[in-house]
Each structure stands twice: as C-alpha cells, then as structure tokens.
C-alpha cells in the first residue's frame, strides 16, 4: 500500500490520453504529470536527447513528487528511453509500446497492422520488434505523421481544414489494407474522430492507453504499492511550456479544471 503518486511524462499534452484512462480506472491513485512542451517535438529529436530529457523529467518527478512508479506516456520516449530509464531508476517504469502491440495483435484478423506515429517512433522500429516478438506472422505498415502533434498542441484538431491534412497524411496507410491501426503517438487519440473518418469504420483504431492502464494496475498489485485508501485523489500537472495552452487542452480532455505549474528547463537541468 502506498499513497505516493504515479508519475506520467510526455513531450506535451499527449500523455493526458493515458492519464485520463488511469484517472477513470484507478480511482484512488494520485497522479503527477509533466509535459515537456518547451522541447517538443520529441519525434524529431535524437536518441541521446530523448534519453537525457526523459531522465531529467523522471528525476524531477521522483524528487519533487516522490512518485512510486513512472509511466512513459509517450511512444517516442518509450521507443528510445524505456530500457535506459529502467536501468537508471529504482522505481518501476512502464511504456506504451508493448501494451499497444499486445492490443493490436489481439485485434487483427488479417495480420495486417498499421502504425501511425512520430517519425522517431517509426524510425526506431520499436513497434515492429515488439509485434514480431508476440506474433511473427503479423505484418506492420508504418507511417510517420509529424504534422498531427502540432495540430493537437495548437488546438487545431477540430478545424475542418485538419481533416484534409489527416486524409492526405494517411493516404499511403489507407492503401495498405490494414484491419487494425495503432495510434502510436499519445497525442493522436485526441484527434481520433478525424483519423477514424479518414480510414473508415472497417479499421479498428488501437489506443495503447487501455492496455497500458491494465499493466499499471498489475505493477501496482505485484509491488504492493496500490493506494487502497478511499479518499479524493490529488492530481498535479507541470509543463515546461505555456500553462494557459496546456490547461486549455487539459481542461477539455480531462473534463475538470487543470492548473498546470510552469517549470523551466533550467530547473530540470539543475536537478
Ligand atoms: N506524444 C508523443 C508520442 O507519443 C510525441 C510527440 C512529439 O513528437 O513530441 O510519441
């Protein structure tokens, strides 16, 4: 039993898609979230940069919020820094790529799975590796969609013009005849409707967040660190970017008032 918070990290608001599911499913758990908007997009950064940023964020959440486990709620950071953080931290660390892969393999009937993600995640081959480990017969068709993350961060995801961009960027994957499509970037569930409209109702969209929350639950149980005490949980949010922008997306997505605190990169670097 532990009342400590679960830490969530992402380059921006994307990780809120995982945090939201955790808030719904793990109702006693306290949550501490950090979005590194000042250094977004992670999808265009090097492995070394992503590892360094991820470790800084983890150290901040451990020192300031005393988190009991870390969820890398970012596919790009999971692809490049999951094992690095697991090797360097004393708390359990989980990512989203293994959960997303399990969910996709469980769903596909045709063994043709699509992946849309950042260029970094696609280039890393992390999903392909993970999926092949689970079922070598599954073929993975990947597409980098670097224009989607800024559209979510800038709240342009409801714009009708956005559908044109989505249709255009998914035109290749739409020819690959997949029956399952992984939303391999945590920002993408926020624009899920646009993506579903583009790929059609016959393609099942996989949000790795659901399976991730199942794995979080199991880690909490296996390590005997669940919070069994029924009381109102606390949620704290930090952003290295503009808190007003963060709060706008967060309030709407989470359906409650979020007051994110600003954190400078200098503070993160000095830890
Ligand atoms: N949300 C992040 C992901 O899941 C990445 C966004 C970015 O490029 O910073 O990959």
CSV table of C-alpha atoms and ligand atoms in Angstrom, one decimal:
chain,number,residue,atom,x,y,z
A,1,UNK,CA,0.0,0.0,0.0
A,2,UNK,CA,1.4,3.4,-1.0
A,3,UNK,CA,-0.3,6.8,-1.2
A,4,UNK,CA,2.5,8.2,-3.4
A,5,UNK,CA,1.6,9.5,-6.8
A,6,UNK,CA,2.0,7.7,-10.2
A,7,UNK,CA,4.2,9.8,-12.4
A,8,UNK,CA,3.3,10.4,-16.1
A,9,UNK,CA,5.6,12.0,-18.7
A,10,UNK,CA,5.2,13.1,-22.3
A,11,UNK,CA,6.5,15.8,-24.5
A,12,UNK,CA,3.2,17.7,-24.2
A,13,UNK,CA,-0.5,17.1,-23.7
A,14,UNK,CA,-0.5,13.7,-25.5
A,15,UNK,CA,0.2,11.7,-22.3
A,16,UNK,CA,-3.1,13.0,-20.9
A,17,UNK,CA,-4.8,10.4,-23.1
A,18,UNK,CA,-3.2,7.8,-20.9
A,19,UNK,CA,-3.5,9.7,-17.7
A,20,UNK,CA,-7.3,10.2,-18.4
A,21,UNK,CA,-7.8,6.4,-18.6
A,22,UNK,CA,-5.7,5.9,-15.4
A,23,UNK,CA,-7.9,8.5,-13.6
A,24,UNK,CA,-11.0,6.7,-14.7
A,25,UNK,CA,-9.7,3.2,-13.9
A,26,UNK,CA,-7.5,3.7,-10.8
A,27,UNK,CA,-9.8,5.9,-8.8
A,28,UNK,CA,-7.8,6.1,-5.5
A,29,UNK,CA,-4.5,6.9,-7.2
A,30,UNK,CA,-2.7,10.3,-7.0
A,31,UNK,CA,-1.1,11.4,-10.3
A,32,UNK,CA,1.8,13.8,-11.1
A,33,UNK,CA,2.1,14.7,-14.8
A,34,UNK,CA,4.8,16.5,-16.7
A,35,UNK,CA,4.5,17.7,-20.3
A,36,UNK,CA,7.8,18.9,-21.8
A,37,UNK,CA,6.3,21.3,-24.3
A,38,UNK,CA,9.3,23.6,-24.4
A,39,UNK,CA,11.3,20.8,-26.1
A,40,UNK,CA,8.6,19.3,-28.2
A,41,UNK,CA,8.5,17.6,-30.7
A,42,UNK,CA,10.4,14.6,-29.4
A,43,UNK,CA,9.6,12.9,-32.7
A,44,UNK,CA,12.4,14.8,-34.4
A,45,UNK,CA,15.0,14.5,-31.6
A,46,UNK,CA,18.0,12.2,-31.3
A,47,UNK,CA,18.0,9.1,-29.1
A,48,UNK,CA,20.6,10.8,-26.8
A,49,UNK,CA,18.4,13.9,-26.4
A,50,UNK,CA,15.3,11.9,-25.7
A,51,UNK,CA,17.2,9.8,-23.1
A,52,UNK,CA,18.6,12.9,-21.4
A,53,UNK,CA,15.2,14.7,-21.3
A,54,UNK,CA,13.4,11.6,-20.0
A,55,UNK,CA,15.8,11.1,-17.2
A,56,UNK,CA,15.6,14.8,-16.2
A,57,UNK,CA,11.8,14.5,-16.1
A,58,UNK,CA,11.9,11.3,-14.1
A,59,UNK,CA,14.3,12.8,-11.6
A,60,UNK,CA,12.1,15.8,-11.2
A,61,UNK,CA,9.0,13.7,-10.5
A,62,UNK,CA,10.9,11.5,-8.1
A,63,UNK,CA,12.5,14.4,-6.2
A,64,UNK,CA,9.5,16.8,-6.2
A,65,UNK,CA,6.6,14.5,-6.2
A,66,UNK,CA,8.1,11.3,-4.7
A,67,UNK,CA,6.4,9.1,-7.4
A,68,UNK,CA,6.1,5.4,-6.8
A,69,UNK,CA,6.2,4.4,-10.5
A,70,UNK,CA,6.7,6.1,-13.8
A,71,UNK,CA,4.6,5.8,-16.9
A,72,UNK,CA,6.3,7.0,-20.1
A,73,UNK,CA,3.1,8.2,-21.7
A,74,UNK,CA,4.9,9.0,-24.9
A,75,UNK,CA,5.6,6.5,-27.7
A,76,UNK,CA,8.8,8.2,-28.9
A,77,UNK,CA,10.3,8.4,-25.4
A,78,UNK,CA,9.2,4.7,-24.8
A,79,UNK,CA,10.9,3.7,-28.1
A,80,UNK,CA,14.2,5.3,-27.2
A,81,UNK,CA,14.4,5.6,-23.4
A,82,UNK,CA,12.4,2.8,-21.7
A,83,UNK,CA,15.2,0.5,-21.0
A,84,UNK,CA,17.5,3.4,-20.3
A,85,UNK,CA,15.2,4.6,-17.6
A,86,UNK,CA,14.6,1.1,-16.2
A,87,UNK,CA,18.4,0.7,-15.9
A,88,UNK,CA,18.8,4.1,-14.2
A,89,UNK,CA,15.8,4.3,-11.8
A,90,UNK,CA,14.9,2.4,-8.7
A,91,UNK,CA,11.1,2.7,-9.3
A,92,UNK,CA,9.1,0.6,-11.8
A,93,UNK,CA,9.0,2.2,-15.2
A,94,UNK,CA,6.5,1.2,-17.9
A,95,UNK,CA,6.0,2.5,-21.5
A,96,UNK,CA,3.2,2.3,-24.1
A,97,UNK,CA,4.7,0.3,-27.0
A,98,UNK,CA,4.4,-3.2,-25.5
A,99,UNK,CA,0.8,-2.5,-24.4
A,100,UNK,CA,-0.1,-1.1,-27.9
A,101,UNK,CA,1.5,-4.0,-29.6
A,102,UNK,CA,-0.4,-6.6,-27.5
A,103,UNK,CA,-3.7,-4.8,-28.2
A,104,UNK,CA,-3.0,-4.7,-31.9
A,105,UNK,CA,-2.0,-8.3,-32.2
A,106,UNK,CA,-5.1,-9.4,-30.2
A,107,UNK,CA,-7.3,-7.4,-32.5
A,108,UNK,CA,-6.1,-8.2,-36.0
A,109,UNK,CA,-7.8,-10.9,-38.1
A,110,UNK,CA,-5.8,-10.3,-41.3
A,111,UNK,CA,-2.4,-10.0,-39.7
A,112,UNK,CA,-2.1,-6.6,-41.4
A,113,UNK,CA,-1.5,-3.9,-38.7
A,114,UNK,CA,-0.9,-0.2,-39.4
A,115,UNK,CA,1.1,2.1,-37.2
A,116,UNK,CA,0.9,5.9,-37.3
A,117,UNK,CA,3.4,7.7,-35.1
A,118,UNK,CA,6.1,10.3,-34.9
A,119,UNK,CA,9.0,9.9,-37.4
A,120,UNK,CA,11.2,9.0,-34.4
A,121,UNK,CA,8.9,6.1,-33.3
A,122,UNK,CA,8.7,4.8,-36.9
A,123,UNK,CA,12.4,5.0,-37.4
A,124,UNK,CA,13.2,3.2,-34.1
A,125,UNK,CA,11.3,0.1,-35.3
A,126,UNK,CA,10.2,-0.4,-31.7
A,127,UNK,CA,6.6,-1.5,-32.6
A,128,UNK,CA,7.7,-3.8,-35.3
A,129,UNK,CA,10.1,-5.5,-32.9
A,130,UNK,CA,7.6,-5.8,-30.2
A,131,UNK,CA,4.8,-7.1,-32.5
A,132,UNK,CA,7.1,-9.7,-34.2
A,133,UNK,CA,8.0,-10.9,-30.7
A,134,UNK,CA,4.3,-11.5,-30.0
A,135,UNK,CA,3.4,-12.9,-33.4
A,136,UNK,CA,5.9,-13.2,-36.2
A,137,UNK,CA,3.2,-13.6,-38.8
A,138,UNK,CA,1.8,-10.1,-38.3
A,139,UNK,CA,2.9,-7.5,-40.9
A,140,UNK,CA,3.4,-3.9,-39.8
A,141,UNK,CA,2.8,-1.0,-42.1
A,142,UNK,CA,4.2,2.3,-40.6
A,143,UNK,CA,3.6,5.9,-41.4
A,144,UNK,CA,5.2,8.9,-39.7
A,145,UNK,CA,2.7,11.7,-39.2
A,146,UNK,CA,4.7,14.7,-37.9
A,147,UNK,CA,2.0,17.3,-38.7
A,148,UNK,CA,-0.5,15.8,-36.2
A,149,UNK,CA,1.3,16.7,-32.9
A,150,UNK,CA,1.4,20.5,-33.5
A,151,UNK,CA,-2.2,20.4,-34.6
A,152,UNK,CA,-3.2,18.9,-31.2
A,153,UNK,CA,-0.9,21.2,-29.2
A,154,UNK,CA,-2.3,24.3,-31.0
A,155,UNK,CA,-5.9,23.1,-30.6
A,156,UNK,CA,-6.5,22.9,-34.4
A,157,UNK,CA,-7.8,19.4,-34.2
A,158,UNK,CA,-11.4,20.4,-34.6
A,159,UNK,CA,-10.8,22.5,-37.7
A,160,UNK,CA,-12.4,21.2,-40.9
A,161,UNK,CA,-9.1,22.0,-42.7
A,162,UNK,CA,-7.5,19.5,-40.4
A,163,UNK,CA,-9.5,16.7,-42.0
A,164,UNK,CA,-7.8,17.5,-45.3
A,165,UNK,CA,-4.4,17.2,-43.7
A,166,UNK,CA,-5.3,13.9,-42.0
A,167,UNK,CA,-6.7,12.4,-45.2
A,168,UNK,CA,-3.6,13.5,-47.1
A,169,UNK,CA,-1.1,12.1,-44.5
A,170,UNK,CA,-3.0,8.8,-44.2
A,171,UNK,CA,-3.3,8.2,-47.9
A,172,UNK,CA,-0.4,5.7,-48.0
A,173,UNK,CA,-1.6,3.7,-45.0
A,174,UNK,CA,-5.1,3.8,-46.4
A,175,UNK,CA,-3.8,1.8,-49.4
A,176,UNK,CA,-2.1,-0.9,-47.2
A,177,UNK,CA,-5.4,-2.6,-46.4
A,178,UNK,CA,-4.8,-2.9,-42.7
A,179,UNK,CA,-7.7,-4.0,-40.4
A,180,UNK,CA,-6.1,-2.6,-37.2
A,181,UNK,CA,-4.3,0.8,-36.9
A,182,UNK,CA,-2.2,1.7,-33.8
A,183,UNK,CA,-2.5,5.3,-32.7
A,184,UNK,CA,1.2,5.1,-31.9
A,185,UNK,CA,1.6,8.6,-30.6
A,186,UNK,CA,-0.2,9.6,-27.4
A,187,UNK,CA,-1.4,12.9,-29.0
A,188,UNK,CA,-3.4,11.0,-31.6
A,189,UNK,CA,-6.4,9.8,-29.5
A,190,UNK,CA,-7.3,13.5,-29.1
A,191,UNK,CA,-7.9,13.6,-32.9
A,192,UNK,CA,-9.4,10.1,-33.1
A,193,UNK,CA,-12.6,11.1,-34.9
A,194,UNK,CA,-10.7,12.7,-37.8
A,195,UNK,CA,-8.5,9.6,-38.1
A,196,UNK,CA,-11.4,7.2,-37.9
A,197,UNK,CA,-13.2,9.2,-40.6
A,198,UNK,CA,-10.2,9.0,-42.8
A,199,UNK,CA,-9.5,5.3,-42.5
A,200,UNK,CA,-13.2,4.2,-42.4
A,201,UNK,CA,-15.2,2.2,-39.9
A,202,UNK,CA,-13.7,-1.2,-41.0
A,203,UNK,CA,-10.4,-0.3,-39.5
A,204,UNK,CA,-10.2,-0.7,-35.7
A,205,UNK,CA,-8.2,2.1,-34.0
A,206,UNK,CA,-5.9,0.9,-31.2
A,207,UNK,CA,-5.3,3.4,-28.3
A,208,UNK,CA,-2.4,1.8,-26.4
A,209,UNK,CA,-3.6,3.6,-23.3
A,210,UNK,CA,-6.2,1.0,-22.4
A,211,UNK,CA,-3.7,-1.9,-22.2
A,212,UNK,CA,-1.2,0.4,-20.5
A,213,UNK,CA,-3.6,1.0,-17.6
A,214,UNK,CA,-4.1,-2.7,-17.2
A,215,UNK,CA,-0.3,-3.1,-16.9
A,216,UNK,CA,-0.1,-0.2,-14.5
A,217,UNK,CA,-2.7,-1.9,-12.3
A,218,UNK,CA,-0.7,-5.2,-12.4
A,219,UNK,CA,2.6,-3.4,-11.5
A,220,UNK,CA,0.9,-1.7,-8.5
A,221,UNK,CA,-0.5,-5.0,-7.3
A,222,UNK,CA,2.7,-7.0,-7.9
A,223,UNK,CA,4.7,-4.5,-6.0
A,224,UNK,CA,2.0,-4.0,-3.3
A,225,UNK,CA,2.0,-0.3,-3.9
A,226,UNK,CA,-1.7,0.4,-4.8
A,227,UNK,CA,-3.4,3.1,-2.8
A,228,UNK,CA,-6.2,1.2,-1.1
A,229,UNK,CA,-7.4,4.2,1.0
A,230,UNK,CA,-10.5,5.7,-0.5
A,231,UNK,CA,-10.1,9.4,-0.4
A,232,UNK,CA,-10.2,12.2,-3.0
A,233,UNK,CA,-7.1,11.7,-5.2
A,234,UNK,CA,-4.8,14.7,-6.0
A,235,UNK,CA,-3.6,15.4,-9.5
A,236,UNK,CA,-0.7,17.8,-10.2
A,237,UNK,CA,0.4,19.0,-13.6
A,238,UNK,CA,3.6,20.6,-14.7
A,239,UNK,CA,4.5,22.0,-18.1
A,240,UNK,CA,7.8,23.4,-19.4
A,241,UNK,CA,5.7,25.3,-22.0
A,242,UNK,CA,2.8,27.8,-21.6
A,243,UNK,CA,0.5,26.7,-18.8
A,244,UNK,CA,-2.5,28.5,-20.4
A,245,UNK,CA,-2.2,26.5,-23.6
A,246,UNK,CA,-1.7,23.3,-21.6
A,247,UNK,CA,-4.7,24.0,-19.4
A,248,UNK,CA,-7.0,24.6,-22.4
A,249,UNK,CA,-6.4,21.2,-23.9
A,250,UNK,CA,-6.2,19.5,-20.5
A,251,UNK,CA,-9.5,21.0,-19.1
A,252,UNK,CA,-11.4,19.9,-22.2
A,253,UNK,CA,-9.8,16.5,-22.4
A,254,UNK,CA,-10.0,15.6,-18.7
A,255,UNK,CA,-13.2,17.4,-18.0
A,256,UNK,CA,-12.1,19.2,-14.9
A,257,UNK,CA,-10.2,22.3,-14.1
A,258,UNK,CA,-6.4,21.9,-14.5
A,259,UNK,CA,-4.0,24.5,-13.2
A,260,UNK,CA,-0.6,23.4,-14.5
A,261,UNK,CA,2.5,24.8,-12.9
A,262,UNK,CA,5.3,26.2,-15.1
A,263,UNK,CA,8.7,24.5,-14.9
A,264,UNK,CA,11.7,25.9,-16.6
A,265,UNK,CA,14.2,23.8,-18.5
A,266,UNK,CA,16.9,25.3,-16.3
A,267,UNK,CA,15.2,23.9,-13.2
A,268,UNK,CA,15.0,20.5,-14.9
A,269,UNK,CA,18.6,20.6,-15.9
A,270,UNK,CA,19.9,21.7,-12.5
A,271,UNK,CA,18.3,18.7,-10.6
B,1,LIG,N1,3.2,12.2,-27.7
B,1,LIG,C1,4.5,11.7,-28.2
B,1,LIG,C2,4.5,10.3,-28.6
B,1,LIG,O1,3.6,9.6,-28.2
B,1,LIG,C3,5.3,12.5,-29.1
B,1,LIG,C4,5.0,13.9,-29.6
B,1,LIG,C5,6.3,14.6,-30.0
B,1,LIG,O2,6.8,14.4,-31.2
B,1,LIG,O3,6.8,15.3,-29.2
B,1,LIG,O4,5.3,9.9,-29.4
